[in-house]
Coordinates of N, CA, C and O in Angstrom, one line a residue:
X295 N 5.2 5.3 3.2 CA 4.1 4.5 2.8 C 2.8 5.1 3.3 O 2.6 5.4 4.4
X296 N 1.9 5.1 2.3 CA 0.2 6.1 2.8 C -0.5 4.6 3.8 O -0.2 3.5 3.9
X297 N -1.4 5.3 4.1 CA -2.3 4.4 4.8 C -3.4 4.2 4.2 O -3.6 5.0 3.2
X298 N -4.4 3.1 4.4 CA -6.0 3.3 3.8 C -6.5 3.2 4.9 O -6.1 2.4 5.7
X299 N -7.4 4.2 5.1 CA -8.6 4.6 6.0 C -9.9 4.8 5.7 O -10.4 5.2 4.7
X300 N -10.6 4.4 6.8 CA -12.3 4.6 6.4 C -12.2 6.0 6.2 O -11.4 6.8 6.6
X301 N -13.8 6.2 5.3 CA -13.7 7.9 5.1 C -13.8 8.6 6.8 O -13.0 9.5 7.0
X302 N -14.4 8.3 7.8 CA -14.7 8.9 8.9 C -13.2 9.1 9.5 O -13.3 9.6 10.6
X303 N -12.1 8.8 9.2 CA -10.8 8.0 9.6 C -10.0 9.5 9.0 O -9.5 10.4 9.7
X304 N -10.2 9.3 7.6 CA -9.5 10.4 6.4 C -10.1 11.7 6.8 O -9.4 12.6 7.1
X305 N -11.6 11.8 6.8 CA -11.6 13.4 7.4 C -11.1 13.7 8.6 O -11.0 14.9 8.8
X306 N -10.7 12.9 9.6 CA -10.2 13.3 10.8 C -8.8 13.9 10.7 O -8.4 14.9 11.2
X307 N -7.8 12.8 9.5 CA -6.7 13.3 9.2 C -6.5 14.3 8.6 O -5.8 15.2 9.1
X308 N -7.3 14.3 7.0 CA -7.4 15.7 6.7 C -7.6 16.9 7.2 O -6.9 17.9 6.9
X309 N -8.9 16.9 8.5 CA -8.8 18.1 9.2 C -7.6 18.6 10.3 O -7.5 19.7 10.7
X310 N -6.8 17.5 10.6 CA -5.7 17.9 11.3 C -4.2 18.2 10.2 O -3.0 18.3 10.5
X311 N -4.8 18.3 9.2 CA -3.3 18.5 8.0 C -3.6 19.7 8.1 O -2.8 20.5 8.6
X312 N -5.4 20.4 7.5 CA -5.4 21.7 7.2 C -5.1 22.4 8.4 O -4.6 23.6 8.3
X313 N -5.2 22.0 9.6 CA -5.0 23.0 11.0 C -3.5 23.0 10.7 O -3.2 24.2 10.8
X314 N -2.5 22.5 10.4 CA -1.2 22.3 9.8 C -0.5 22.8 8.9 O 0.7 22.6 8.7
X315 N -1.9 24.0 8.0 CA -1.5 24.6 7.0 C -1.1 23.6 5.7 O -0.8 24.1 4.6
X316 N -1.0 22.4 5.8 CA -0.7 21.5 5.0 C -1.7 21.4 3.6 O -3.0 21.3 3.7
X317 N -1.1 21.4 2.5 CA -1.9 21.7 1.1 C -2.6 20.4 1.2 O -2.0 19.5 1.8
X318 N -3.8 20.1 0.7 CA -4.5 18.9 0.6 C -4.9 18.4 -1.0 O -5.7 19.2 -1.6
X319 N -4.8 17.5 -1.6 CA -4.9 17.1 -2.6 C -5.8 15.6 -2.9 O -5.5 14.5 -2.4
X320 N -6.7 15.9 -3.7 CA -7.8 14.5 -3.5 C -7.8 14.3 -5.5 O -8.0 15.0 -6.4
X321 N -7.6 13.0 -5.5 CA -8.0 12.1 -6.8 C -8.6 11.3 -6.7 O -8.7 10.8 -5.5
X322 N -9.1 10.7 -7.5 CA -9.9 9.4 -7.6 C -10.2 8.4 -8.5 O -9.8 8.7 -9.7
X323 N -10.6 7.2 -8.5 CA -10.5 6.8 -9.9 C -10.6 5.3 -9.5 O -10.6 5.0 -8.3
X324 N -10.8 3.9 -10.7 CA -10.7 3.0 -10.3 C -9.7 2.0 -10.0 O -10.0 0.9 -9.4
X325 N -8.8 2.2 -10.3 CA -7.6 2.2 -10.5 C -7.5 0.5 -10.4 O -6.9 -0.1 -9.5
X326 N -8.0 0.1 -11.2 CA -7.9 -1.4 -11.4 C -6.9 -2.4 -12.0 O -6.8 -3.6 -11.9
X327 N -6.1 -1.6 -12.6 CA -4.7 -2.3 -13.4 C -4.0 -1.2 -13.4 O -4.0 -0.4 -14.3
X328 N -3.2 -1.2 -12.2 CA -2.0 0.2 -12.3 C -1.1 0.0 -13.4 O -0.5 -1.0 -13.7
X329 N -1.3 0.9 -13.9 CA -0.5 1.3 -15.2 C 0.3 2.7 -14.9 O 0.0 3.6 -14.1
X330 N 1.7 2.7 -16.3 CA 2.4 4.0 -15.8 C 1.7 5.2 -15.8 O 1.9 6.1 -15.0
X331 N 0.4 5.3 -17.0 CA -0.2 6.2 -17.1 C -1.0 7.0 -15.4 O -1.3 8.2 -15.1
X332 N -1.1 5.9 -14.7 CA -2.3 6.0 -13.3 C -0.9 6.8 -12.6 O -1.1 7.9 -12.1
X333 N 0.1 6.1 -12.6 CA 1.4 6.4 -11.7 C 2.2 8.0 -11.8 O 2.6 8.6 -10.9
X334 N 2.2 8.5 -13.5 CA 2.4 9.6 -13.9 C 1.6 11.2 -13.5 O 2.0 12.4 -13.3
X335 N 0.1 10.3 -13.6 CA -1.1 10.9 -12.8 C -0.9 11.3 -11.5 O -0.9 12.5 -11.3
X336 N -0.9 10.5 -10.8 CA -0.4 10.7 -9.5 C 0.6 11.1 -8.9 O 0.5 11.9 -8.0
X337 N 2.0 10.6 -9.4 CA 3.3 11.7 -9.5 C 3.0 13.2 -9.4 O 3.4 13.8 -8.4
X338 N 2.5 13.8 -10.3 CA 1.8 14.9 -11.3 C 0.7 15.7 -9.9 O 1.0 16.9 -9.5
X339 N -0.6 15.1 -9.3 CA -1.3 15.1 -8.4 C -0.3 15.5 -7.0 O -0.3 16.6 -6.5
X340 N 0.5 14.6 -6.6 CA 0.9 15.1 -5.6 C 1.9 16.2 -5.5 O 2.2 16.8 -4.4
X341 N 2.6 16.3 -6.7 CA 3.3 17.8 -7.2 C 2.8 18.7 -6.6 O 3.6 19.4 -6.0
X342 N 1.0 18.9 -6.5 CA 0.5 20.1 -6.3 C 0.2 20.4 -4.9 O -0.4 21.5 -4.6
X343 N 0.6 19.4 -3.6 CA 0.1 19.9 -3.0 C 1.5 19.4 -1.8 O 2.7 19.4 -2.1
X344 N 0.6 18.9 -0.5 CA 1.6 18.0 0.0 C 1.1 16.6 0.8 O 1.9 15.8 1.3
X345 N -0.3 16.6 0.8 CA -0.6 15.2 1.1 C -1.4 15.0 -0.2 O -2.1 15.8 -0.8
X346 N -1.3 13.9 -0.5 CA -2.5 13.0 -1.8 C -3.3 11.9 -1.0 O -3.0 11.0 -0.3
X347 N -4.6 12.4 -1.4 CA -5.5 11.3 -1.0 C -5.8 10.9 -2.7 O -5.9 11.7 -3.7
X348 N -6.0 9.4 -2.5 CA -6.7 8.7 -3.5 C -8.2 7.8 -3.3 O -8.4 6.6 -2.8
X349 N -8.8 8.5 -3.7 CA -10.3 7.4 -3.5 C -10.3 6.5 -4.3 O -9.8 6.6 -5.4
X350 N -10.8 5.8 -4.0 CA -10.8 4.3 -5.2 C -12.3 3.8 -4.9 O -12.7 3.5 -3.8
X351 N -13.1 3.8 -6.4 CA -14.2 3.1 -6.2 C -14.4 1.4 -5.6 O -13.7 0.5 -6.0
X352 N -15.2 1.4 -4.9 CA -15.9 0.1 -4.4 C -15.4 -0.9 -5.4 O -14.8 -0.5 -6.4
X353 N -15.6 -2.4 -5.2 CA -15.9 -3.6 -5.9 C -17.1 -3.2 -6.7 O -16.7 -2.9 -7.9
X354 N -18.3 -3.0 -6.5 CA -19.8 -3.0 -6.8 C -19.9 -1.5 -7.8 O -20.5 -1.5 -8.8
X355 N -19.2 -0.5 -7.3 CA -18.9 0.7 -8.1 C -18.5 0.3 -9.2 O -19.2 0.4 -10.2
X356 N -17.4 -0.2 -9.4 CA -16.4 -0.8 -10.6 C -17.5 -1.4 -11.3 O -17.8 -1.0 -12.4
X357 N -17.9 -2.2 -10.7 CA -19.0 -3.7 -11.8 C -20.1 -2.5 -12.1 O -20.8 -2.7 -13.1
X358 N -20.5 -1.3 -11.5 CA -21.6 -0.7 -12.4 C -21.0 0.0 -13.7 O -21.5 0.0 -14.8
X359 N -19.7 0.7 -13.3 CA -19.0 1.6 -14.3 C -18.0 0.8 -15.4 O -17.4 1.4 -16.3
X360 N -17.9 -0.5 -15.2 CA -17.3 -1.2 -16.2 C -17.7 -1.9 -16.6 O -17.3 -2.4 -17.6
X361 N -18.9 -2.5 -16.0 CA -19.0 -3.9 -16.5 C -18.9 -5.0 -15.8 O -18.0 -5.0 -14.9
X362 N -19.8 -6.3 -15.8 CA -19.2 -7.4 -15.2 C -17.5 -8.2 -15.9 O -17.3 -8.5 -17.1
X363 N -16.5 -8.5 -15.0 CA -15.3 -8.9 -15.0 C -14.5 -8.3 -14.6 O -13.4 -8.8 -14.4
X364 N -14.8 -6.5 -14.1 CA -14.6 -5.7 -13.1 C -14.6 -5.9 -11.5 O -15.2 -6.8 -10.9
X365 N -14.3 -5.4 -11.2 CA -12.5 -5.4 -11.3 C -11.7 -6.4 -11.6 O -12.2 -7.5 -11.9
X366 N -10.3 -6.1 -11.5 CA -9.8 -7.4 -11.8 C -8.8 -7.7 -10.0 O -8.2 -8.7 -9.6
X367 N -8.9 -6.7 -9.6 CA -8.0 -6.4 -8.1 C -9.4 -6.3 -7.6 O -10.2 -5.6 -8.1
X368 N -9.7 -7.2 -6.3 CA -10.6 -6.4 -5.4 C -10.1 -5.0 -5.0 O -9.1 -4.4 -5.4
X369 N -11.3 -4.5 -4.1 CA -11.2 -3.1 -3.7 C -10.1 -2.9 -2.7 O -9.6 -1.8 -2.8
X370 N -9.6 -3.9 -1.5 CA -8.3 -3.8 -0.5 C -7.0 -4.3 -0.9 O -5.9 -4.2 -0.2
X371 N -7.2 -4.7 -2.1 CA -5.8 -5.5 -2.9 C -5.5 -3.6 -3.9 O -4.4 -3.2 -4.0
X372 N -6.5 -3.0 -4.3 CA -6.2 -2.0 -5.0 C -5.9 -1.1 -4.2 O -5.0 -0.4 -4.7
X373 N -6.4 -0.6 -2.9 CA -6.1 0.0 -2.1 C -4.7 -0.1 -1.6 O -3.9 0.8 -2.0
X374 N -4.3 -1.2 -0.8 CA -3.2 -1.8 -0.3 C -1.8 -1.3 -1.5 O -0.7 -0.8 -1.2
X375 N -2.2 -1.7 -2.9 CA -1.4 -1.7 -3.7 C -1.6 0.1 -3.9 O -0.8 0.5 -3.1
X376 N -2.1 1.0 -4.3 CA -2.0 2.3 -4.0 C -0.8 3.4 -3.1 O 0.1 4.1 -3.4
X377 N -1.7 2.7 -1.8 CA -1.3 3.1 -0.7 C 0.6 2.8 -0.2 O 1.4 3.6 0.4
X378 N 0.8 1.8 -0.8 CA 2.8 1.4 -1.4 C 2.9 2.3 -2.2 O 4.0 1.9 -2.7
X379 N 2.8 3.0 -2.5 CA 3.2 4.2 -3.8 C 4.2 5.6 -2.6 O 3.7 6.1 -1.6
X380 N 4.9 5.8 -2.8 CA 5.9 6.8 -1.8 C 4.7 8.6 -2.0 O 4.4 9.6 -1.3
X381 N 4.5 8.1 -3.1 CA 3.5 9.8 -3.1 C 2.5 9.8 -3.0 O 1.8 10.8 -3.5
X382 N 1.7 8.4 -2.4 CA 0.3 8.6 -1.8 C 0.3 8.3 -0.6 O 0.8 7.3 0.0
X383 N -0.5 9.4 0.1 CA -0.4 9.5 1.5 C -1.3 9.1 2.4 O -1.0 8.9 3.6
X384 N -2.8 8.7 1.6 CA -3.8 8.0 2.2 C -4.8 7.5 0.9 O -4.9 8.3 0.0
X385 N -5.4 6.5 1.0 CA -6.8 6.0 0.2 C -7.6 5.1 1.5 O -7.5 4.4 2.5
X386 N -8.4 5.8 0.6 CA -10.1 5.3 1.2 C -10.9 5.0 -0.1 O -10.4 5.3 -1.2
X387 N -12.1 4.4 0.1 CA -12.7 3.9 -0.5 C -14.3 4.0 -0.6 O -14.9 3.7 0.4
X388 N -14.8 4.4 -1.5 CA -16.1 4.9 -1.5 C -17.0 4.1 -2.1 O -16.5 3.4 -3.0
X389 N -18.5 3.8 -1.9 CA -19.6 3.0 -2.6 C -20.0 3.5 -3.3 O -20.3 2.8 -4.2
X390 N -20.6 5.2 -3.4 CA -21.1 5.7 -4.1 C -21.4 5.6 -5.3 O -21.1 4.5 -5.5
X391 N -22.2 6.3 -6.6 CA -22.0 6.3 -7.9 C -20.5 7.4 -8.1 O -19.5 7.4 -8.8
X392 N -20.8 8.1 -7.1 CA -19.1 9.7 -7.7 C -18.6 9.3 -6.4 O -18.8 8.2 -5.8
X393 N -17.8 10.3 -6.0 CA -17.5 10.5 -4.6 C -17.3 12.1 -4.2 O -16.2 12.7 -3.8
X394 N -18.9 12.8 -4.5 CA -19.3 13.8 -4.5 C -19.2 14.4 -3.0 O -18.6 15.4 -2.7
X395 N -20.0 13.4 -2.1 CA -20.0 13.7 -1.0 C -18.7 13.8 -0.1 O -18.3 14.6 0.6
X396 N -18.2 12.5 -0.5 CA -16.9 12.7 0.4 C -15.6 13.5 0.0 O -14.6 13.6 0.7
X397 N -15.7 14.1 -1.4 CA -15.3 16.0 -1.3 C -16.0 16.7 -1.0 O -15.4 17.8 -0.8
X398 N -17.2 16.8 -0.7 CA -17.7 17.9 0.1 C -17.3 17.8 1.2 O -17.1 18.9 1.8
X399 N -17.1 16.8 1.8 CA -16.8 16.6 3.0 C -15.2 17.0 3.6 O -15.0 17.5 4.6
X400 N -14.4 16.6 2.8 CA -13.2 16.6 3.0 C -12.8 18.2 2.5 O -11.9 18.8 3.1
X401 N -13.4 18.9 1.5 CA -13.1 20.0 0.5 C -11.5 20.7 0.9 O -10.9 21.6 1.5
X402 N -11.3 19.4 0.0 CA -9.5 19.8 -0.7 C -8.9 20.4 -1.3 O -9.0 20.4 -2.5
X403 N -7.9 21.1 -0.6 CA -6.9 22.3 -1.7 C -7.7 22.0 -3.5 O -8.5 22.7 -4.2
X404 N -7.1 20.9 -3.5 CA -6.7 20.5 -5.1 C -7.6 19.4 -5.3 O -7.6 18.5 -4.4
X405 N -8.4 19.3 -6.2 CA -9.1 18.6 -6.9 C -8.3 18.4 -8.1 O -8.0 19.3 -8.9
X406 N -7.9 16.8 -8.1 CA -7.4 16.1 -9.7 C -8.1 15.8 -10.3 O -9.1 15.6 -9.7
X407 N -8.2 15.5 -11.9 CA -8.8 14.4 -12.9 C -8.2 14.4 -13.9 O -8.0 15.5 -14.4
X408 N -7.7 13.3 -14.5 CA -7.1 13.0 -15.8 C -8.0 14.4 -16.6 O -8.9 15.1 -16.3
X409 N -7.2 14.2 -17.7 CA -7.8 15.1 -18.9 C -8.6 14.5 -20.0 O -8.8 15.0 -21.0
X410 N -9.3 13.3 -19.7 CA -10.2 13.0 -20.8 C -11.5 12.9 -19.8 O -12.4 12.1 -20.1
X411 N -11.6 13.6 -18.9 CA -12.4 14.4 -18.1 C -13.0 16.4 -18.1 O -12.5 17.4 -17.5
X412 N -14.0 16.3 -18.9 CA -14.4 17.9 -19.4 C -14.2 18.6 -18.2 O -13.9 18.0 -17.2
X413 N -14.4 19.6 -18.3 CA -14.7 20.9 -16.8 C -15.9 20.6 -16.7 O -16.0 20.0 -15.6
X414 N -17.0 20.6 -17.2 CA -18.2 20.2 -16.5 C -18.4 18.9 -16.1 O -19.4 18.8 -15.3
X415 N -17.9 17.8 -16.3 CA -18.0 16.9 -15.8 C -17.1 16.0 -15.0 O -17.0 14.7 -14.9
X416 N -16.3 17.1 -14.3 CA -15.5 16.7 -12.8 C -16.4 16.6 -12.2 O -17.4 17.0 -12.8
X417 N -16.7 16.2 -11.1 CA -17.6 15.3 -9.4 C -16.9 16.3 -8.5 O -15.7 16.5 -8.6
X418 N -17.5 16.7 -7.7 CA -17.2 17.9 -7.0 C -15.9 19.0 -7.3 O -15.0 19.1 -6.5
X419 N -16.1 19.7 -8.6 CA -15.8 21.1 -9.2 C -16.4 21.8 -8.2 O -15.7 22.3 -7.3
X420 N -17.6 22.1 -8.3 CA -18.7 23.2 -7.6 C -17.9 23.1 -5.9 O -17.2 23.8 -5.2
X421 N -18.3 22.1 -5.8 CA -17.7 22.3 -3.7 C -16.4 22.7 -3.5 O -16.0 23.3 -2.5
X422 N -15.6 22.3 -4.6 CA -14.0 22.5 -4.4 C -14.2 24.3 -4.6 O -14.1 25.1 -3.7
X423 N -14.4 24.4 -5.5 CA -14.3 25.7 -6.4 C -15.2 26.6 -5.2 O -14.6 27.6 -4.7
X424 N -16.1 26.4 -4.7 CA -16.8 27.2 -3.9 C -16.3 27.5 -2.5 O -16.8 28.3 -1.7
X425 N -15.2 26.9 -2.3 CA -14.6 26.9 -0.5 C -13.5 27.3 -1.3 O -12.5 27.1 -0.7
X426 N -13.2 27.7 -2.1 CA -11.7 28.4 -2.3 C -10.4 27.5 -2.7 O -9.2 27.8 -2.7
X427 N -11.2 26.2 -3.3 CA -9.8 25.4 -3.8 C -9.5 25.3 -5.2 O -9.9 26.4 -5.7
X428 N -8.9 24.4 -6.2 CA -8.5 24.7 -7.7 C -9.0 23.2 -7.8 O -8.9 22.3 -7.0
X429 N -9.4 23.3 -9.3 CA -9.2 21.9 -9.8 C -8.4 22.2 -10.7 O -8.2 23.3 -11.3
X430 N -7.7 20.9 -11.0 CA -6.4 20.6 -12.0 C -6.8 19.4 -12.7 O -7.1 18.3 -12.1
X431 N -6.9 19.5 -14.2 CA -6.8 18.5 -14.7 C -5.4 18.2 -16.0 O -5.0 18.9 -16.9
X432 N -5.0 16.6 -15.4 CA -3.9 16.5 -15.7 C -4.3 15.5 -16.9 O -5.2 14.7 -17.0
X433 N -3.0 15.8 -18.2 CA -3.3 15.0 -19.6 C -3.2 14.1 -19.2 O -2.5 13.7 -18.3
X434 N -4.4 13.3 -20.0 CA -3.7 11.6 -20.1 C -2.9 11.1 -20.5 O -2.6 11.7 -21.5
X435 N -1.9 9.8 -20.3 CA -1.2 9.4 -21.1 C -1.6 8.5 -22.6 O -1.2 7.3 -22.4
X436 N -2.0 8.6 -23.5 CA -3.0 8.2 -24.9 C -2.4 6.5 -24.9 O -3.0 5.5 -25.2
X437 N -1.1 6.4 -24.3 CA -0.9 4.7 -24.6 C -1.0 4.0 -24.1 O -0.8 2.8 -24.4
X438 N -1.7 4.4 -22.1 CA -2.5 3.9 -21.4 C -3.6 3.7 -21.3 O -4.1 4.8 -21.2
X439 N -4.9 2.5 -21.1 CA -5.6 2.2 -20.5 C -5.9 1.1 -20.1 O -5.4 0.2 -20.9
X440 N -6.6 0.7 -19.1 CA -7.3 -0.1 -18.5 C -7.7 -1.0 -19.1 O -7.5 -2.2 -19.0
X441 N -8.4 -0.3 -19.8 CA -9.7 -1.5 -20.8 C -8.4 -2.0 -21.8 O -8.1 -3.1 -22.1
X442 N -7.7 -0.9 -22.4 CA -7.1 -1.4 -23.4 C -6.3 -2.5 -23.0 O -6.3 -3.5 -23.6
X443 N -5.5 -2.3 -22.1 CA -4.6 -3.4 -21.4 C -5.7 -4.9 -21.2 O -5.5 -6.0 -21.7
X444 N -6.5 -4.7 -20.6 CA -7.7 -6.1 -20.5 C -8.2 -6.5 -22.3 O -8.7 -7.5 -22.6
X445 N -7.9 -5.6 -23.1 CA -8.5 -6.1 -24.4 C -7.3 -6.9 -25.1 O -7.3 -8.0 -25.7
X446 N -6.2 -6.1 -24.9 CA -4.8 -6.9 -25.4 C -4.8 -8.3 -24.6 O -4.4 -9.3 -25.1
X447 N -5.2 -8.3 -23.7 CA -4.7 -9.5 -22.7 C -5.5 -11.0 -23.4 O -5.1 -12.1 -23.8
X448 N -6.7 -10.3 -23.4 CA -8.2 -10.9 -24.3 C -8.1 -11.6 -25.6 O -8.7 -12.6 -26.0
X449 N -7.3 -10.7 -26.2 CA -7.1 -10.8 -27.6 C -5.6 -12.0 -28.0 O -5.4 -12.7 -28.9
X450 N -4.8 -11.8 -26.6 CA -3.7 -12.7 -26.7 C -4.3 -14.2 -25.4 O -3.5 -14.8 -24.7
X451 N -5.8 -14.4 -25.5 CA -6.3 -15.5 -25.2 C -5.7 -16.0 -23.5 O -5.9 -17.1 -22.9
X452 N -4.8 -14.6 -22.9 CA -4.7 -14.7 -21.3 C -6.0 -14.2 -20.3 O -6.4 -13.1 -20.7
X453 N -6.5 -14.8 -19.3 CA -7.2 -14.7 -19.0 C -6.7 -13.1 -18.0 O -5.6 -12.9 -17.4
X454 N -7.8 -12.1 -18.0 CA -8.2 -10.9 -17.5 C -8.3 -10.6 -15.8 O -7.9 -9.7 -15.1
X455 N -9.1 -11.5 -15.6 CA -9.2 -12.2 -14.8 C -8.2 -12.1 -13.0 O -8.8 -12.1 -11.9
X456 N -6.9 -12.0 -13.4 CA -6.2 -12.7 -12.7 C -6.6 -14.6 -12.3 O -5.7 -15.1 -11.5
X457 N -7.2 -15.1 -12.5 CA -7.4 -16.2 -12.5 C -6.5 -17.1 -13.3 O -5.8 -16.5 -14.1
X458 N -6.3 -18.3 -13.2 CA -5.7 -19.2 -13.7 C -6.4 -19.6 -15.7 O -5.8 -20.6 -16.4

């Protein structure tokens, strides 16, 4: 079972993986209604290396990049639930708008992103790519999403929510 850690927490670990020679692998995302598609992703993510970190945007990140009714998991319930996954090894959690800085900071083997993510518009490409690491971008699964799963829910008059 991974842990969640503050970022000051995760770069400490990370730097004692890479003294370890240990491959490092970083994803991110909001991951607000785990779906198989998020789980396939990450399956897939940690193939490439041998630790997976997952960042997960903020509560307040979510509500700018989705919308109000976002999230539908706070940010320690999404974490928490992550971090149970056997092939994630650590999440932390960022406020940011990206979480540019905290790959600069960490600059991991492997940079992930789904594939309905361009090459130019991965969030730290340049820092990975510049210290000598790869980015990988993995297909999406087309019969998952997020929103879609909240619009079905919507549409069949259950609240989104988690609420009653």
């Amino acid at each position: 079972m991974g842990q969640v850690l503050s970022q000051n927490d995760l770069i400490l670990a990370v730097a004692d993986a890479k003294r370890n020679a240990r491959r490092v692998v970083f994803t991110n995302g909001c991951f607000d209604l785990l779906h198989p598609g998020h789980i396939r992703c990450l399956e897939q993510a940690r193939s490439l290396g041998d630790l997976l970190i997952v960042a997960i945007n903020s509560d307040a990140s979510v509500r700018d990049l989705k919308g109000p009714g976002r999230p539908v998991f706070p940010q320690q319930e999404r974490a928490e639930i992550l971090a149970a996954l056997a092939f994630v090894d650590y999440v932390t959690i960022f406020d940011a708008p990206t979480p540019r800085d905290l790959i600069a900071r960490l600059l991991p083997d492997v940079l992930v992103k789904g594939g309905d993510w361009g090459p130019e518009e991965i969030v730290g490409r340049a820092e990975v790519e510049s210290a000598g690491g790869r980015v990988v971008s993995i297909p999406v699964e087309p019969a998952y999403s997020t929103t879609a799963i909240l619009d079905r829910m919507r549409s069949a008059g259950l609240p989104p929510s988690g609420s009653p």
